[in-house]
Amino acid sequence: EYLFYWRLKLDGSLDFEIRLSGELSTNLPSAADDPHNPAHGVLVAPGVNAQIHQHMFCARLDVAVDGTKNTVSEVDVVPLPPSPASNPYGNAFKAVETVLRTEHDAVRTCDATRARTWKIANAEGKTNPITGKPVAYKLVPFTRGPAQPTLLTDRASCAVNRKGSFADANLWVTPWDAAERYPAGEFTPQGKGGEGLPEWVGKGRSVEGQRLVVWHAFGVCHVPRVEDFPVMPCETTGFTLKPDGFFAGNPAIDLPPETNEKSEQSKCCG
């Protein structure tokens, strides 16, 4: 069972969270398995094996940051080499922004070692009054739950990869097209594989200064626990869209404080 939550916050950010619950997929340990230590799962009860597995999702984000024409860039935080002049103590690092100009450029994966995010910026000349740069939002992956891998199955031989190859990367960017709706194609079970995002990005279209769709693929690699049986609590995953130079300051800074009407202290100061 999946529970989906969208939250529009007072600071202008937009959270998307998925909670995974329900019952595990289980089986008897196979004859070739050690009945006490299954090779591809976890023993969650006597004679009950719960398989190690993945859940893969893809959010189709029809973005329009202060206008219909946008550009996407990748932002990595990288350390600077030691230098007597510019980095004498070896403690300097900076954000490096790379514009993703074509569909081919924009097939990207997460990298927690670089604090990688993706910026979606206005391409119509609308700029931030403080920085002078285009107003933007940034996509921050895995803000709900830990960072997780792309598909772990073999790309060359596994049918899951052929029909669900959108999950081989975490980011795809395409020009907006009303006919391009589903990342695995229109008819996934009946499809031959390769439909959807792999087919579309094969055109190599420009995605700079266009009306765009940003596709964010992510998931959960679930190694079951005994505590997940018979009905599991929640695993979580998700992402956040944060304003990045969209406002001239914190838009939530002037919110009135909340008052706890049950507190005696709320009555003391009139």
mmCIF file of N, CA, C and O in Angstrom, residues 161-205:
data_model
loop_
_atom_site.group_PDB
_atom_site.id
_atom_site.type_symbol
_atom_site.label_atom_id
_atom_site.label_comp_id
_atom_site.label_asym_id
_atom_site.label_seq_id
_atom_site.Cartn_x
_atom_site.Cartn_y
_atom_site.Cartn_z
ATOM 1 N N ASN A 161 14.204 -4.061 -16.509
ATOM 2 C CA ASN A 161 14.941 -2.920 -17.054
ATOM 3 C C ASN A 161 14.446 -2.529 -18.440
ATOM 4 O O ASN A 161 14.409 -1.348 -18.783
ATOM 5 N N ARG A 162 14.071 -3.513 -19.238
ATOM 6 C CA ARG A 162 13.612 -3.196 -20.594
ATOM 7 C C ARG A 162 12.308 -2.402 -20.555
ATOM 8 O O ARG A 162 12.099 -1.495 -21.364
ATOM 9 N N LYS A 163 11.426 -2.740 -19.615
ATOM 10 C CA LYS A 163 10.130 -2.056 -19.563
ATOM 11 C C LYS A 163 10.092 -0.918 -18.541
ATOM 12 O O LYS A 163 9.194 -0.096 -18.584
ATOM 13 N N GLY A 164 11.040 -0.907 -17.641
ATOM 14 C CA GLY A 164 11.065 0.138 -16.614
ATOM 15 C C GLY A 164 12.376 0.880 -16.590
ATOM 16 O O GLY A 164 12.864 1.265 -15.520
ATOM 17 N N SER A 165 12.963 1.107 -17.777
ATOM 18 C CA SER A 165 14.298 1.703 -17.818
ATOM 19 C C SER A 165 14.313 3.171 -17.406
ATOM 20 O O SER A 165 15.376 3.756 -17.237
ATOM 21 N N PHE A 166 13.127 3.778 -17.223
ATOM 22 C CA PHE A 166 13.106 5.124 -16.635
ATOM 23 C C PHE A 166 13.780 5.137 -15.271
ATOM 24 O O PHE A 166 14.293 6.167 -14.828
ATOM 25 N N ALA A 167 13.785 3.979 -14.591
ATOM 26 C CA ALA A 167 14.348 3.892 -13.240
ATOM 27 C C ALA A 167 15.848 3.634 -13.245
ATOM 28 O O ALA A 167 16.448 3.456 -12.185
ATOM 29 N N ASP A 168 16.472 3.634 -14.441
ATOM 30 C CA ASP A 168 17.928 3.518 -14.519
ATOM 31 C C ASP A 168 18.623 4.841 -14.230
ATOM 32 O O ASP A 168 19.842 4.893 -14.097
ATOM 33 N N ALA A 169 17.856 5.941 -14.193
ATOM 34 C CA ALA A 169 18.407 7.264 -13.885
ATOM 35 C C ALA A 169 17.432 7.972 -12.956
ATOM 36 O O ALA A 169 16.271 7.583 -12.842
ATOM 37 N N ASN A 170 17.905 9.014 -12.289
ATOM 38 C CA ASN A 170 17.056 9.761 -11.357
ATOM 39 C C ASN A 170 16.446 11.011 -11.974
ATOM 40 O O ASN A 170 15.458 11.527 -11.453
ATOM 41 N N LEU A 171 17.027 11.493 -13.064
ATOM 42 C CA LEU A 171 16.508 12.710 -13.689
ATOM 43 C C LEU A 171 16.473 12.535 -15.197
ATOM 44 O O LEU A 171 17.416 12.016 -15.810
ATOM 45 N N TRP A 172 15.356 12.954 -15.772
ATOM 46 C CA TRP A 172 15.187 13.055 -17.219
ATOM 47 C C TRP A 172 14.494 14.406 -17.467
ATOM 48 O O TRP A 172 13.671 14.844 -16.666
ATOM 49 N N VAL A 173 14.818 15.055 -18.567
ATOM 50 C CA VAL A 173 14.174 16.319 -18.926
ATOM 51 C C VAL A 173 13.786 16.238 -20.396
ATOM 52 O O VAL A 173 14.623 15.898 -21.247
ATOM 53 N N THR A 174 12.528 16.538 -20.685
ATOM 54 C CA THR A 174 12.049 16.514 -22.071
ATOM 55 C C THR A 174 11.278 17.795 -22.368
ATOM 56 O O THR A 174 10.724 18.413 -21.459
ATOM 57 N N PRO A 175 11.221 18.194 -23.648
ATOM 58 C CA PRO A 175 10.307 19.272 -24.008
ATOM 59 C C PRO A 175 8.870 18.818 -23.761
ATOM 60 O O PRO A 175 8.543 17.630 -23.919
ATOM 61 N N TRP A 176 8.014 19.762 -23.378
ATOM 62 C CA TRP A 176 6.615 19.405 -23.110
ATOM 63 C C TRP A 176 5.960 18.882 -24.379
ATOM 64 O O TRP A 176 6.065 19.455 -25.460
ATOM 65 N N ASP A 177 5.254 17.749 -24.226
ATOM 66 C CA ASP A 177 4.527 17.149 -25.340
ATOM 67 C C ASP A 177 3.301 16.464 -24.753
ATOM 68 O O ASP A 177 3.435 15.600 -23.873
ATOM 69 N N ALA A 178 2.131 16.822 -25.215
ATOM 70 C CA ALA A 178 0.891 16.278 -24.659
ATOM 71 C C ALA A 178 0.807 14.770 -24.802
ATOM 72 O O ALA A 178 0.118 14.094 -24.017
ATOM 73 N N ALA A 179 1.508 14.202 -25.777
ATOM 74 C CA ALA A 179 1.446 12.758 -26.012
ATOM 75 C C ALA A 179 2.425 11.984 -25.134
ATOM 76 O O ALA A 179 2.339 10.755 -25.054
ATOM 77 N N GLU A 180 3.355 12.684 -24.483
ATOM 78 C CA GLU A 180 4.368 12.007 -23.666
ATOM 79 C C GLU A 180 3.951 12.088 -22.206
ATOM 80 O O GLU A 180 4.297 13.025 -21.487
ATOM 81 N N ARG A 181 3.213 11.061 -21.782
ATOM 82 C CA ARG A 181 2.582 11.126 -20.457
ATOM 83 C C ARG A 181 3.157 10.148 -19.449
ATOM 84 O O ARG A 181 3.167 10.444 -18.255
ATOM 85 N N TYR A 182 3.583 8.980 -19.897
ATOM 86 C CA TYR A 182 3.950 7.923 -18.964
ATOM 87 C C TYR A 182 5.395 7.495 -19.191
ATOM 88 O O TYR A 182 5.783 7.193 -20.323
ATOM 89 N N PRO A 183 6.214 7.473 -18.137
ATOM 90 C CA PRO A 183 7.654 7.235 -18.306
ATOM 91 C C PRO A 183 8.002 5.869 -18.871
ATOM 92 O O PRO A 183 9.068 5.705 -19.463
ATOM 93 N N ALA A 184 7.101 4.887 -18.714
ATOM 94 C CA ALA A 184 7.348 3.552 -19.270
ATOM 95 C C ALA A 184 6.510 3.294 -20.518
ATOM 96 O O ALA A 184 6.386 2.151 -20.961
ATOM 97 N N GLY A 185 5.913 4.339 -21.081
ATOM 98 C CA GLY A 185 5.088 4.182 -22.269
ATOM 99 C C GLY A 185 3.627 3.990 -21.916
ATOM 100 O O GLY A 185 3.254 3.818 -20.755
ATOM 101 N N GLU A 186 2.793 4.029 -22.918
ATOM 102 C CA GLU A 186 1.344 3.973 -22.716
ATOM 103 C C GLU A 186 0.855 2.620 -22.212
ATOM 104 O O GLU A 186 -0.074 2.543 -21.415
ATOM 105 N N PHE A 187 1.455 1.527 -22.685
ATOM 106 C CA PHE A 187 0.937 0.193 -22.385
ATOM 107 C C PHE A 187 2.086 -0.692 -21.907
ATOM 108 O O PHE A 187 2.588 -1.553 -22.641
ATOM 109 N N THR A 188 2.480 -0.492 -20.657
ATOM 110 C CA THR A 188 3.686 -1.131 -20.149
ATOM 111 C C THR A 188 3.635 -2.656 -20.200
ATOM 112 O O THR A 188 4.565 -3.290 -20.714
ATOM 113 N N PRO A 189 2.573 -3.332 -19.691
ATOM 114 C CA PRO A 189 2.595 -4.800 -19.705
ATOM 115 C C PRO A 189 2.655 -5.381 -21.120
ATOM 116 O O PRO A 189 3.294 -6.404 -21.352
ATOM 117 N N GLN A 190 1.992 -4.728 -22.086
ATOM 118 C CA GLN A 190 1.969 -5.240 -23.453
ATOM 119 C C GLN A 190 3.127 -4.711 -24.303
ATOM 120 O O GLN A 190 3.302 -5.127 -25.448
ATOM 121 N N GLY A 191 3.901 -3.810 -23.747
ATOM 122 C CA GLY A 191 4.971 -3.187 -24.529
ATOM 123 C C GLY A 191 6.155 -4.119 -24.752
ATOM 124 O O GLY A 191 6.352 -5.112 -24.050
ATOM 125 N N LYS A 192 6.959 -3.753 -25.731
ATOM 126 C CA LYS A 192 8.159 -4.546 -26.051
ATOM 127 C C LYS A 192 9.352 -4.133 -25.180
ATOM 128 O O LYS A 192 10.355 -4.838 -25.121
ATOM 129 N N GLY A 193 9.227 -2.994 -24.539
ATOM 130 C CA GLY A 193 10.353 -2.451 -23.795
ATOM 131 C C GLY A 193 11.001 -1.322 -24.581
ATOM 132 O O GLY A 193 11.003 -1.322 -25.824
ATOM 133 N N GLY A 194 11.527 -0.349 -23.861
ATOM 134 C CA GLY A 194 12.174 0.777 -24.513
ATOM 135 C C GLY A 194 11.244 1.922 -24.834
ATOM 136 O O GLY A 194 11.696 2.975 -25.299
ATOM 137 N N GLU A 195 9.934 1.736 -24.591
ATOM 138 C CA GLU A 195 9.010 2.837 -24.827
ATOM 139 C C GLU A 195 9.109 3.861 -23.698
ATOM 140 O O GLU A 195 9.703 3.613 -22.658
ATOM 141 N N GLY A 196 8.502 5.003 -23.919
ATOM 142 C CA GLY A 196 8.503 6.045 -22.895
ATOM 143 C C GLY A 196 9.774 6.861 -22.936
ATOM 144 O O GLY A 196 10.281 7.220 -24.008
ATOM 145 N N LEU A 197 10.325 7.159 -21.786
ATOM 146 C CA LEU A 197 11.452 8.087 -21.701
ATOM 147 C C LEU A 197 12.662 7.693 -22.553
ATOM 148 O O LEU A 197 13.231 8.550 -23.241
ATOM 149 N N PRO A 198 13.096 6.422 -22.559
ATOM 150 C CA PRO A 198 14.260 6.099 -23.411
ATOM 151 C C PRO A 198 14.024 6.417 -24.887
ATOM 152 O O PRO A 198 14.935 6.895 -25.581
ATOM 153 N N GLU A 199 12.819 6.168 -25.350
ATOM 154 C CA GLU A 199 12.491 6.458 -26.751
ATOM 155 C C GLU A 199 12.456 7.961 -27.000
ATOM 156 O O GLU A 199 12.998 8.458 -28.002
ATOM 157 N N TRP A 200 11.845 8.707 -26.100
ATOM 158 C CA TRP A 200 11.707 10.150 -26.304
ATOM 159 C C TRP A 200 13.043 10.864 -26.279
ATOM 160 O O TRP A 200 13.328 11.699 -27.135
ATOM 161 N N VAL A 201 13.878 10.551 -25.281
ATOM 162 C CA VAL A 201 15.153 11.272 -25.173
ATOM 163 C C VAL A 201 16.123 10.860 -26.275
ATOM 164 O O VAL A 201 17.115 11.556 -26.520
ATOM 165 N N GLY A 202 15.837 9.755 -26.933
ATOM 166 C CA GLY A 202 16.664 9.356 -28.064
ATOM 167 C C GLY A 202 16.649 10.365 -29.193
ATOM 168 O O GLY A 202 17.535 10.370 -30.060
ATOM 169 N N LYS A 203 15.650 11.247 -29.194
ATOM 170 C CA LYS A 203 15.581 12.289 -30.222
ATOM 171 C C LYS A 203 16.634 13.372 -30.006
ATOM 172 O O LYS A 203 16.958 14.126 -30.929
ATOM 173 N N GLY A 204 17.139 13.483 -28.771
ATOM 174 C CA GLY A 204 18.189 14.457 -28.490
ATOM 175 C C GLY A 204 17.751 15.905 -28.618
ATOM 176 O O GLY A 204 18.544 16.779 -28.977
ATOM 177 N N ARG A 205 16.497 16.186 -28.299
ATOM 178 C CA ARG A 205 15.968 17.544 -28.467
ATOM 179 C C ARG A 205 16.596 18.528 -27.472
ATOM 180 O O ARG A 205 17.065 18.139 -26.408
#
